[in-house]
XYZ file of C-alpha atoms in Angstrom:
747
model
C -4.432 -26.819 13.030
C -7.351 -27.120 15.448
C -10.664 -25.962 14.007
C -11.229 -23.357 16.719
C -7.792 -21.821 16.145
C -8.494 -21.582 12.402
C -11.755 -19.784 13.092
C -10.111 -17.224 15.333
C -7.803 -16.176 12.487
C -10.674 -15.277 10.129
C -11.820 -11.778 9.196
C -14.415 -10.084 11.367
C -17.257 -10.713 8.892
C -16.736 -14.472 9.271
C -16.265 -14.242 13.034
C -19.708 -12.642 13.203
C -21.127 -15.774 11.587
C -19.377 -17.895 14.221
C -20.794 -15.655 16.940
C -24.322 -16.348 15.693
C -23.873 -20.066 16.342
C -23.590 -19.619 20.089
C -26.080 -18.245 22.590
C -27.037 -18.685 26.242
C -28.132 -22.289 25.682
C -24.540 -23.226 24.839
C -22.221 -20.224 25.356
C -19.121 -19.575 23.312
C -17.140 -19.575 26.568
C -17.426 -23.371 26.673
C -16.246 -23.647 23.072
C -13.259 -21.453 23.919
C -12.182 -23.074 27.182
C -12.805 -26.688 26.122
C -11.989 -26.439 22.407
C -9.490 -29.335 22.332
C -11.712 -31.678 24.296
C -14.823 -30.785 22.267
C -13.051 -31.421 18.958
C -11.730 -34.770 20.186
C -15.245 -36.233 20.545
C -17.403 -37.714 17.755
C -20.552 -35.742 18.569
C -22.464 -37.127 15.585
C -22.350 -40.563 17.226
C -23.064 -39.155 20.694
C -26.192 -37.413 19.404
C -27.779 -40.783 18.512
C -27.028 -42.695 21.726
C -28.770 -41.677 24.938
C -26.361 -43.498 27.256
C -23.274 -42.119 25.534
C -24.768 -38.639 25.552
C -25.267 -38.897 29.312
C -21.641 -39.924 29.781
C -20.369 -37.066 27.632
C -22.606 -34.595 29.444
C -21.053 -35.536 32.777
C -17.596 -35.490 31.184
C -18.262 -31.925 30.080
C -19.261 -30.953 33.632
C -16.007 -32.453 34.899
C -14.083 -30.460 32.298
C -15.798 -27.291 33.505
C -14.882 -28.156 37.102
C -11.246 -28.521 36.045
C -11.403 -25.169 34.289
C -12.909 -23.624 37.427
C -9.980 -24.972 39.443
C -7.500 -23.383 37.048
C -9.241 -20.025 37.432
C -9.143 -20.485 41.221
C -5.363 -20.944 41.094
C -5.150 -17.724 39.090
C -7.399 -15.931 41.654
C -9.663 -14.861 38.801
C -12.927 -14.377 40.686
C -14.956 -13.104 37.709
C -14.185 -16.104 35.505
C -14.839 -18.457 38.409
C -18.276 -16.881 38.795
C -18.985 -17.170 35.060
C -17.967 -20.848 34.939
C -20.189 -21.676 37.930
C -23.124 -19.931 36.280
C -22.532 -21.681 32.934
C -22.375 -25.043 34.716
C -25.679 -24.425 36.540
C -27.365 -23.385 33.302
C -26.147 -26.486 31.476
C -27.472 -28.721 34.226
C -30.839 -26.963 34.159
C -31.135 -27.267 30.381
C -29.564 -30.625 29.539
C -29.601 -32.785 32.683
C -32.761 -34.512 31.478
C -31.939 -34.306 27.795
C -28.174 -34.635 27.172
C -28.860 -35.723 23.586
C -30.086 -32.210 22.861
C -26.762 -30.788 23.994
C -24.879 -33.272 21.819
C -27.012 -32.230 18.826
C -26.205 -28.559 19.449
C -22.460 -29.240 19.621
C -22.595 -31.472 16.544
C -24.523 -28.855 14.583
C -22.179 -26.035 15.623
C -19.067 -27.981 14.662
C -20.566 -28.687 11.236
C -21.509 -25.028 10.768
C -17.998 -23.998 11.746
C -16.605 -26.315 9.078
C -18.990 -24.800 6.526
C -17.693 -21.331 7.383
C -14.088 -22.474 6.938
C -14.958 -24.167 3.627
C -16.731 -21.007 2.452
C -13.650 -18.941 3.272
C -11.476 -21.377 1.324
C -13.755 -21.266 -1.726
C -13.935 -17.471 -1.594
C -10.156 -17.230 -1.446
C -9.792 -19.606 -4.402
C -12.282 -17.605 -6.483
C -10.520 -14.380 -5.618
C -7.187 -15.952 -6.481
C -8.096 -16.149 -10.174
C -8.918 -12.450 -10.348
C -6.013 -11.457 -8.187
C -3.544 -13.563 -10.174
C -4.215 -11.533 -13.336
C -3.690 -8.316 -11.391
C -0.532 -9.749 -9.850
C 0.868 -10.499 -13.306
C 0.240 -6.920 -14.441
C 1.650 -5.572 -11.194
C 4.739 -7.722 -11.649
C 5.257 -6.367 -15.169
C 5.186 -2.806 -13.883
C 7.411 -3.700 -10.945
C 9.911 -5.151 -13.412
C 9.817 -1.965 -15.506
C 10.372 0.141 -12.391
C 13.287 -2.082 -11.389
C 14.792 -1.764 -14.871
C 14.489 2.017 -14.666
C 16.127 2.129 -11.225
C 18.913 -0.193 -12.362
C 19.609 2.005 -15.389
C 19.668 5.094 -13.173
C 22.115 3.357 -10.835
C 24.389 2.335 -13.718
C 24.296 5.866 -15.157
C 25.151 7.302 -11.757
C 28.186 5.033 -11.396
C 29.351 5.710 -14.963
C 29.177 9.466 -14.405
C 31.320 9.067 -11.294
C 33.791 7.009 -13.311
C 33.707 9.638 -16.045
C 34.449 12.366 -13.519
C 37.410 10.406 -12.126
C 38.746 9.724 -15.632
C 38.419 13.386 -16.571
C 40.230 14.476 -13.404
C 43.025 12.030 -14.178
C 43.162 13.261 -17.777
C 43.388 16.891 -16.647
C 46.192 15.995 -14.263
C 48.189 14.187 -16.938
C 47.714 16.988 -19.484
C 48.882 19.608 -16.996
C 51.805 17.419 -15.919
C 52.841 16.885 -19.522
C 52.817 20.646 -20.215
C 54.917 21.446 -17.191
C 57.510 18.794 -18.031
C 57.757 20.042 -21.617
C 58.822 23.448 -20.307
C 61.413 22.075 -17.903
C 65.094 22.386 -18.991
C 65.999 18.970 -17.653
C 62.625 17.390 -18.477
C 61.718 14.110 -20.150
C 63.629 12.664 -23.093
C 61.937 12.918 -26.469
C 61.057 9.243 -26.325
C 59.482 9.544 -22.871
C 57.634 12.640 -23.987
C 56.256 10.830 -27.010
C 55.099 7.888 -24.907
C 53.368 10.223 -22.438
C 51.601 12.023 -25.292
C 50.375 8.654 -26.621
C 49.046 7.750 -23.154
C 47.248 11.099 -22.836
C 45.804 10.654 -26.334
C 44.423 7.245 -25.412
C 42.864 8.708 -22.282
C 41.261 11.423 -24.399
C 39.718 8.830 -26.710
C 38.492 6.830 -23.712
C 37.065 9.991 -22.176
C 35.168 10.830 -25.370
C 33.798 7.269 -25.599
C 32.644 7.346 -21.973
C 30.939 10.703 -22.505
C 29.108 9.276 -25.497
C 28.094 6.198 -23.487
C 26.770 8.280 -20.583
C 24.674 10.490 -22.857
C 23.239 7.410 -24.563
C 22.494 5.802 -21.187
C 20.593 8.899 -20.049
C 18.671 8.901 -23.339
C 17.734 5.229 -22.859
C 16.770 5.919 -19.247
C 14.386 8.641 -20.369
C 12.919 6.266 -22.949
C 12.210 3.687 -20.236
C 10.741 6.376 -17.942
C 8.508 7.655 -20.733
C 7.167 4.171 -21.495
C 6.500 3.571 -17.816
C 4.880 6.990 -17.481
C 2.575 6.181 -20.396
C 1.528 2.930 -18.704
C 0.819 4.733 -15.438
C -1.103 7.712 -16.815
C -2.916 6.022 -19.695
C -3.701 2.653 -18.112
C -3.037 2.222 -14.398
C -4.459 5.544 -13.212
C -7.717 5.260 -15.229
C -8.110 1.646 -14.110
C -7.615 2.688 -10.476
C -10.241 5.414 -10.892
C -12.638 2.901 -12.416
C -12.076 0.505 -9.520
C -12.744 3.408 -7.195
C -16.053 4.046 -8.967
C -17.031 0.416 -8.476
C -16.007 0.506 -4.814
C -18.113 3.637 -4.272
C -21.279 1.815 -5.349
C -20.668 -1.244 -3.192
C -18.283 -3.266 -5.344
C -14.945 -4.782 -4.288
C -12.783 -2.364 -2.271
C -10.125 -0.434 -4.146
C -6.920 -0.748 -2.139
C -4.215 -0.212 -4.778
C -3.452 3.481 -4.223
C -0.296 2.716 -2.217
C 1.101 0.655 -5.085
C 0.217 3.432 -7.523
C 2.010 5.899 -5.258
C 5.132 3.722 -5.194
C 5.253 3.607 -8.991
C 4.678 7.346 -9.407
C 7.307 8.139 -6.771
C 9.880 5.831 -8.366
C 9.461 7.487 -11.776
C 9.717 10.954 -10.233
C 12.876 10.033 -8.339
C 14.478 8.622 -11.491
C 13.612 11.756 -13.487
C 15.075 13.928 -10.760
C 18.210 11.786 -10.883
C 18.487 12.372 -14.628
C 18.228 16.116 -14.068
C 21.002 15.937 -11.466
C 23.150 13.861 -13.823
C 22.724 16.481 -16.558
C 23.899 19.200 -14.168
C 26.958 17.121 -13.394
C 27.670 16.663 -17.099
C 27.424 20.433 -17.539
C 30.116 20.878 -14.880
C 32.346 18.372 -16.677
C 31.739 20.131 -19.987
C 32.818 23.460 -18.512
C 36.146 21.901 -17.508
C 36.780 20.133 -20.790
C 35.095 20.068 -24.184
C 35.969 19.353 -27.797
C 34.466 19.322 -31.283
C 31.339 17.156 -31.548
C 31.171 16.855 -27.757
C 27.849 14.991 -27.096
C 27.191 16.867 -23.849
C 26.550 20.336 -25.351
C 24.862 18.708 -28.348
C 22.335 16.672 -26.299
C 22.158 18.378 -22.898
C 19.468 20.949 -23.685
C 17.282 18.333 -25.385
C 17.643 15.872 -22.522
C 16.970 18.551 -19.915
C 13.803 19.664 -21.689
C 12.629 16.100 -22.135
C 13.263 15.145 -18.499
C 11.498 18.281 -17.311
C 8.516 17.676 -19.592
C 8.163 14.087 -18.389
C 8.391 15.213 -14.762
C 5.814 17.935 -15.368
C 3.464 15.407 -17.004
C 3.893 13.017 -14.084
C 3.336 15.637 -11.380
C 0.331 17.203 -13.106
C -1.395 13.787 -12.987
C -0.378 12.953 -9.415
C -3.144 14.718 -7.491
C -6.036 12.286 -6.964
C -9.161 12.065 -4.837
C -8.295 9.170 -2.566
C -11.632 9.146 -0.736
C -14.672 10.541 -2.519
C -16.988 13.113 -0.861
C -19.135 11.451 1.785
C -21.267 12.456 4.740
C -19.994 10.729 7.918
C -23.621 10.063 8.838
C -24.033 7.898 5.713
C -20.665 6.197 5.063
C -22.207 3.625 2.696
C -23.778 6.318 0.518
C -20.854 8.416 -0.783
C -21.336 11.152 -3.379
C -24.772 12.114 -2.013
C -24.419 15.351 -0.049
C -27.087 17.166 1.955
C -27.077 20.936 2.285
C -26.087 22.065 5.754
C -24.494 18.724 6.655
C -20.727 18.347 6.902
C -18.979 16.028 4.492
C -15.414 14.804 4.146
C -13.123 14.236 1.190
C -9.472 13.179 1.072
C -6.804 13.915 -1.526
C -3.424 12.315 -2.090
C -0.376 13.405 -4.048
C 1.050 10.252 -5.578
C 4.645 11.478 -5.668
C 5.858 10.994 -2.103
C 8.982 13.149 -1.870
C 10.105 15.113 1.160
C 10.723 18.252 -0.903
C 6.966 18.523 -1.594
C 5.928 18.306 2.074
C 3.932 21.415 3.085
C 4.456 22.877 -0.412
C 0.989 22.152 -1.824
C -1.973 24.272 -0.802
C -5.210 22.779 -2.135
C -8.446 24.700 -2.618
C -11.878 23.097 -3.008
C -14.310 24.472 -5.623
C -17.802 23.453 -6.721
C -18.881 23.363 -10.359
C -15.683 25.053 -11.567
C -15.714 25.859 -15.293
C -19.294 24.574 -15.555
C -21.302 26.672 -17.953
C -24.424 28.090 -16.377
C -27.397 25.798 -16.798
C -30.842 27.289 -16.594
C -32.861 25.992 -13.698
C -29.937 24.183 -12.042
C -29.179 25.084 -8.465
C -25.997 26.832 -7.373
C -24.180 26.288 -4.108
C -21.544 27.906 -1.950
C -18.923 25.881 -0.079
C -18.853 26.673 3.627
C -16.133 25.705 6.074
C -12.377 25.452 5.577
C -12.030 24.994 1.828
C -8.218 25.206 1.691
C -5.758 22.662 3.061
C -1.983 22.234 2.990
C -0.844 18.746 2.043
C 1.557 17.118 4.481
C 2.991 13.668 5.039
C 0.812 11.471 7.218
C 2.388 9.797 10.237
C 0.656 6.471 9.543
C 2.049 5.730 6.076
C 4.075 8.770 5.041
C 1.776 9.596 2.122
C 1.347 13.209 1.086
C -2.331 13.918 1.747
C -4.935 16.492 2.732
C -8.320 15.690 4.231
C -11.201 18.160 4.226
C -13.402 17.277 7.197
C -15.665 20.256 7.718
C -17.073 21.231 4.337
C -20.752 22.085 3.843
C -22.873 23.171 0.911
C -25.391 25.991 1.051
C -27.759 26.749 -1.805
C -27.517 30.225 -3.249
C -30.680 32.253 -3.025
C -32.048 33.037 -6.451
C -34.510 35.815 -7.102
C -37.838 34.602 -8.403
C -39.303 31.126 -8.436
C -36.954 28.394 -9.677
C -39.541 25.631 -9.388
C -40.100 23.640 -12.589
C -37.553 25.724 -14.513
C -34.868 23.063 -14.549
C -34.887 20.134 -16.969
C -34.018 17.676 -14.194
C -35.328 16.868 -10.758
C -33.096 17.583 -7.762
C -31.788 14.025 -7.440
C -30.767 13.919 -11.119
C -28.741 17.133 -10.982
C -25.032 16.301 -10.986
C -22.407 18.642 -9.566
C -18.622 18.600 -9.676
C -16.261 19.125 -6.741
C -12.774 20.056 -7.937
C -9.487 20.780 -6.172
C -6.738 23.117 -7.351
C -3.133 23.600 -6.344
C 0.157 24.864 -7.716
C 3.606 23.316 -7.418
C 6.905 25.118 -7.978
C 9.882 22.946 -8.860
C 13.007 23.931 -6.950
C 15.670 25.754 -8.989
C 13.655 25.467 -12.195
C 11.263 28.371 -11.778
C 8.520 26.215 -13.257
C 5.016 26.377 -11.828
C 2.846 23.319 -12.411
C -0.932 23.629 -12.170
C -2.497 20.693 -10.363
C -6.160 19.749 -10.424
C -8.265 16.802 -9.313
C -11.983 16.286 -9.695
C -14.291 14.122 -7.634
C -16.859 11.852 -9.157
C -20.117 13.740 -9.772
C -22.156 14.340 -6.634
C -25.888 14.695 -6.033
C -26.925 17.456 -3.636
C -30.129 16.945 -1.666
C -31.924 19.238 0.756
C -33.913 16.590 2.640
C -32.835 13.147 3.837
C -35.936 11.618 2.246
C -34.265 12.336 -1.127
C -31.294 10.136 -0.224
C -32.594 6.890 -1.810
C -33.339 8.583 -5.140
C -30.020 10.434 -5.021
C -28.195 7.157 -4.420
C -30.023 5.609 -7.369
C -28.586 8.370 -9.582
C -25.088 7.685 -8.248
C -25.512 3.962 -8.964
C -26.739 4.532 -12.507
C -23.998 7.028 -13.384
C -21.062 5.027 -12.039
C -22.406 1.797 -13.475
C -22.631 3.144 -17.023
C -19.889 5.725 -17.565
C -16.316 6.498 -16.572
C -16.467 10.157 -17.610
C -15.661 12.305 -14.575
C -17.465 15.468 -15.666
C -20.521 14.388 -17.640
C -22.880 16.531 -15.561
C -25.606 16.405 -18.247
C -25.764 12.619 -18.019
C -29.416 12.496 -16.932
C -30.679 14.764 -19.698
C -30.552 11.597 -21.792
C -29.637 8.693 -19.485
C -28.554 5.497 -21.254
C -30.184 2.144 -20.597
C -28.469 -0.545 -18.529
C -28.005 -4.191 -19.381
C -29.416 -6.660 -16.883
C -25.930 -8.210 -16.563
C -24.666 -4.835 -15.323
C -27.564 -3.992 -13.051
C -27.825 -7.440 -11.472
C -24.234 -7.220 -10.245
C -24.772 -3.735 -8.817
C -27.983 -4.823 -7.073
C -26.154 -7.716 -5.433
C -23.451 -5.296 -4.264
C -26.077 -3.219 -2.463
C -26.858 -6.201 -0.259
C -23.298 -7.456 0.254
C -22.150 -3.928 1.124
C -24.437 -3.713 4.169
C -24.753 -7.429 5.023
C -22.605 -10.527 4.671
C -24.563 -11.919 1.752
C -25.314 -10.672 -1.729
C -28.089 -11.949 -3.993
C -27.969 -15.490 -5.381
C -29.055 -16.468 -8.889
C -32.587 -17.496 -7.854
C -33.177 -14.128 -6.199
C -31.760 -12.268 -9.196
C -33.983 -14.305 -11.520
C -37.082 -13.007 -9.744
C -35.831 -9.409 -9.990
C -35.031 -9.916 -13.685
C -38.599 -11.092 -14.326
C -39.902 -8.088 -12.424
C -37.872 -5.588 -14.468
C -37.724 -7.268 -17.877
C -40.877 -9.348 -17.840
C -41.076 -13.136 -18.017
C -40.938 -13.100 -21.836
C -37.408 -11.705 -21.763
C -36.273 -14.972 -20.158
C -33.748 -13.127 -17.993
C -31.660 -12.120 -20.986
C -28.302 -10.746 -19.718
C -28.388 -8.190 -22.538
C -31.951 -7.140 -21.721
C -32.197 -3.342 -21.601
C -33.584 -1.534 -18.560
C -34.365 2.181 -18.908
C -33.668 4.673 -16.143
C -37.352 5.543 -15.872
C -38.237 1.945 -15.029
C -35.511 1.722 -12.416
C -36.147 4.877 -10.439
C -38.908 7.097 -11.782
C -42.417 7.494 -10.449
C -44.985 5.940 -12.752
C -47.997 7.871 -13.933
C -50.006 5.338 -11.969
C -49.759 6.630 -8.399
C -50.485 3.183 -6.953
C -47.118 1.869 -8.111
C -43.707 2.973 -6.947
C -40.196 2.850 -8.436
C -38.331 -0.441 -8.418
C -35.317 1.035 -6.655
C -37.338 2.549 -3.798
C -38.816 -0.928 -3.190
C -35.297 -2.399 -3.024
C -34.134 0.444 -0.762
C -37.040 -0.204 1.620
C -36.074 -3.880 1.826
C -32.419 -3.017 2.453
C -33.438 -0.739 5.316
C -35.720 -3.440 6.708
C -32.862 -5.958 6.659
C -30.400 -3.584 8.313
C -32.818 -2.682 11.081
C -34.563 -5.963 11.868
C -33.461 -8.940 9.757
C -29.675 -8.794 9.494
C -28.893 -12.097 11.230
C -31.679 -13.981 9.438
C -30.527 -12.614 6.084
C -26.888 -13.465 6.764
C -27.591 -17.079 7.705
C -29.752 -17.646 4.616
C -33.074 -18.137 6.425
C -34.777 -15.533 4.229
C -35.452 -16.601 0.666
C -36.513 -13.027 0.045
C -37.109 -12.528 -3.650
C -39.459 -14.915 -5.396
C -42.821 -14.566 -7.089
C -46.010 -16.092 -5.779
C -45.869 -18.637 -8.579
C -42.341 -19.668 -7.631
C -43.429 -19.780 -4.016
C -46.205 -22.242 -4.734
C -43.953 -24.374 -6.942
C -41.398 -24.684 -4.160
C -43.896 -25.493 -1.409
C -46.348 -27.721 -3.273
C -44.414 -30.978 -2.719
C -43.258 -30.213 0.803
C -44.502 -31.541 4.117
C -47.507 -29.794 5.686
C -46.351 -26.872 7.775
C -43.347 -26.082 5.579
C -42.981 -22.320 5.180
C -40.655 -19.798 3.603
C -39.897 -16.121 4.073
C -40.159 -13.624 1.251
C -40.350 -9.872 0.853
C -43.652 -8.254 0.035
C -43.935 -6.780 -3.448
C -46.705 -4.390 -2.431
C -44.901 -2.447 0.296
C -42.786 0.538 -0.673
C -41.284 0.828 2.816
C -40.173 -2.797 2.938
C -42.092 -5.668 4.501
C -41.677 -9.426 4.930
C -44.223 -12.230 4.967
C -44.252 -15.989 5.298
C -46.271 -18.559 3.393
C -46.912 -22.130 4.502
C -48.426 -25.143 2.824
C -50.896 -27.768 3.979
C -52.649 -30.544 2.034
C -56.314 -31.435 1.765
C -57.617 -35.006 1.848
C -56.916 -35.333 -1.866
C -53.308 -34.287 -1.251
C -53.923 -30.984 -3.022
C -51.625 -28.294 -1.643
C -53.219 -25.285 0.021
C -51.186 -22.133 0.588
C -51.596 -19.505 3.273
C -49.748 -16.193 3.494
C -49.755 -13.879 6.457
C -50.185 -10.121 6.135
C -46.668 -8.656 5.651
C -44.777 -7.377 8.672
C -43.330 -3.870 8.368
C -40.696 -2.037 10.404
C -43.410 -0.996 12.846
C -44.392 -4.563 13.768
C -40.825 -5.862 13.731
C -39.784 -3.006 15.992
C -42.116 -4.401 18.635
C -41.493 -8.135 18.185
C -38.620 -9.791 16.318
C -39.449 -12.016 13.355
C -38.077 -15.195 15.045
C -40.371 -14.569 18.016
C -43.302 -13.885 15.687
C -42.677 -17.228 13.962
C -42.226 -19.048 17.274
C -45.468 -17.732 18.786
C -47.594 -17.349 15.640
C -51.125 -18.802 15.906
C -54.001 -19.425 13.550
C -57.491 -19.324 15.015
C -60.699 -20.373 13.268
C -64.144 -20.395 14.906
C -63.843 -22.182 18.244
C -60.605 -23.987 17.425
C -57.785 -23.812 19.887
C -55.200 -21.499 18.336
C -52.310 -23.502 16.917
C -49.029 -22.692 15.248
C -49.094 -24.072 11.676
C -45.400 -23.375 11.050
C -43.240 -26.486 11.381
C -40.383 -26.524 8.877
C -38.410 -23.701 7.300
C -38.005 -24.468 3.586
C -36.778 -26.937 2.518
C -36.948 -29.127 5.641
C -35.293 -27.390 8.600
C -37.250 -27.770 11.860
C -38.530 -24.387 12.948
C -36.881 -24.495 16.368
C -33.535 -25.433 14.851
C -33.718 -22.567 12.371
C -34.848 -19.867 14.775
C -34.137 -21.213 18.244
C -30.845 -19.366 18.545
C -32.660 -16.080 17.923
C -35.274 -16.728 20.617
C -33.409 -16.582 23.931
C -34.768 -18.368 26.954
C -36.569 -16.163 29.493
C -33.927 -14.209 31.338
C -33.083 -15.266 34.836
C -34.080 -13.102 37.729
C -31.352 -10.657 38.585
C -29.165 -11.723 41.452
C -30.050 -9.506 44.436
C -27.389 -7.054 45.469
C -29.178 -6.275 48.730
C -29.254 -9.670 50.445
C -31.098 -8.462 53.529
C -33.954 -6.619 51.871
C -34.135 -8.714 48.688
C -35.371 -7.469 45.320
C -38.479 -5.411 45.031
C -41.371 -7.464 43.646
C -43.495 -6.094 40.843
C -47.272 -6.192 41.103
C -47.652 -6.553 37.324
C -48.106 -9.788 35.404
C -45.676 -10.359 32.565
C -47.084 -10.221 29.032
C -45.905 -11.607 25.716
C -46.864 -10.235 22.302
C -47.917 -12.900 19.806
C -49.268 -12.794 16.254
C -52.666 -14.379 15.616
C -54.426 -14.796 12.272
C -58.181 -15.240 12.421
C -59.533 -17.092 9.387
C -62.835 -18.561 8.331
C -63.030 -22.333 9.006
C -63.633 -23.012 5.321
C -60.168 -21.727 4.527
C -58.593 -24.416 6.666
C -58.804 -28.093 5.898
C -61.675 -29.111 8.218
C -60.270 -26.844 10.935
C -57.293 -29.166 11.284
C -53.749 -27.904 11.521
C -51.080 -29.573 9.369
C -49.821 -32.902 10.660
C -46.163 -33.595 11.103
C -44.683 -35.973 8.494
C -44.422 -38.743 11.105
C -48.072 -38.391 12.168
C -49.298 -38.349 8.583
C -47.244 -41.403 7.574
C -48.435 -43.329 10.638
C -52.055 -42.506 9.761
C -51.576 -43.711 6.170
C -50.186 -47.049 7.393
C -53.245 -47.739 9.541
C -56.037 -46.178 7.479
C -56.685 -46.496 3.750
C -57.069 -43.337 1.624
C -60.751 -44.269 0.990
C -61.474 -44.402 4.711
C -59.757 -41.072 5.217
C -61.929 -39.507 2.468
C -65.075 -40.976 4.014
C -64.252 -39.636 7.463
C -63.292 -36.202 6.220
C -66.457 -35.844 4.131
C -68.777 -36.945 6.953
C -71.109 -34.371 8.489
C -70.079 -33.992 12.113
């Protein structure tokens, strides 16, 4: 399959990476329209031969002309206009430098292949995890199939039993009538008929015994399956839901769980119907030691108890409480702000449609805790569950709930043992189900994961930290006193959760090098990044007694916000190294070419900031490192980081300001790394009023650039770093001793 066709079939997160490869210098339109032709050329070879590049450039223009002609035949004026504009732009940019165009195409094709290879590797890694789940799913599917097969066999045998009993009744009645007839059967015929009826009676008794045993076995299979569902599958689903809530892999198995629950319920209802049928047969004919009256009451009670157990565990919170304004921060609710929560009843049967009325409650059955806040639920807190049109599931979604704090007489401040963002509250849902013709009412209840209630959005980061810590370390749904004595976390646990925070809002989690730096920061270098190293809650998200420091999590949260607002593309393509210490930074740069730089996050900014450090070498080849003052959201809101890097200048004394940044670590030319994020100056708008022309502005255009002013002594003799080629050429012509003599001379 053609490479471009493969790319178009990828998920949106990978298509976004493809989109970042193309910009105005070489639009994606060309890649789309000329995909076959582009992929038929060896652009790696073209990029190294000027004459061949010129030929291919003109070939591409011809291809665009052909495409324009096709659009003309289709009378598609807009696409004709776009193709003409693309052609003009290509001529303006690459007419004098077709090799540059060939390099862009070559690079993009290679990056596309990398994306496809990454997808393949990701799918292979996921396959191992999925395969284990598939095996378990298959086991349960097989058990469900066995149960359905047994129910089907029992159903057919009961029909056969009914037919046999009807035939037996007919023969018995016929025999009695013939015995009373004057000219009836001969004694021999009568004896033979009695023997036949006797055999039928024995067969009838055997079939009754078989049917009762089959129903008993069917209930045994249903009970074993029910135990698997309630004791294993349902808790595992809830645990996966916990992980998904804090950024882990999505939990998409609720439909399968529903299918299993529904199948068991249907089979149990079948058993109950079979028992009613057996009761009818018993009323028509019975005998000593008849298994139906002996076992019927026991089987009925057992089937009903199993069904009750299944239904009472079928109400689940499908989507945990979440404010629509913060979809990636569920379980943190702000007073006065609407939140949503969705419930599902896992037994999807038509007879339950519109029969379940669910009521939402907060902190139900929670003993009063001194100093803890109390809240009222505002909005529509009752819903009737009905079958959704999309998938037929029995569900209810609360969309307009709010929390309002109850006014308490006196001053509550400092009375509670926990701060606001450590208080956990429980949102529960109640309903009642009446089984048809049984008169049995079943109490249903589901409880959300604990929620944190905040009153100001500035408390959201700390509230989310509490949600992370709780769901990382416990599976108890109602441990609302968790933070009275919060357990420590292992680094192996926390590192995974930290990586999820990045992959949940970007396309890239944290790699091992980045996690190593964070491990050193939390555990200390002496711990040697021990996976079992213990991290206390206070160190993760509590304010230190030293006011100059700030909690680790709030630093991470500031960086996440910085990435989302200003650095998303750079983070996704791996340009930002991000997390490394100053020592690691120097170790990485010390042996690199002058002008090599890397991007890392500042450790001193609570709100999130990014800086870059570059290296140069003195005459003794000793590396010198320079770091710029970190850029915060304020600076990046005015000028993007790629533009800052492109226009950055260093000025010392009367030197002409120069840009010292040449290569993004390890050796990527700056323009190649950031060129796609620095669009060419936009063309003047095409005038709509041809006669009057556009109105000319009297202002001169300005460009914001970053300049660092340093003392000359901090730069190597006021000289900017040489390129590798310049430095190597100098070393070939001048000996190191001569270079030292020149550099030490007094000018």
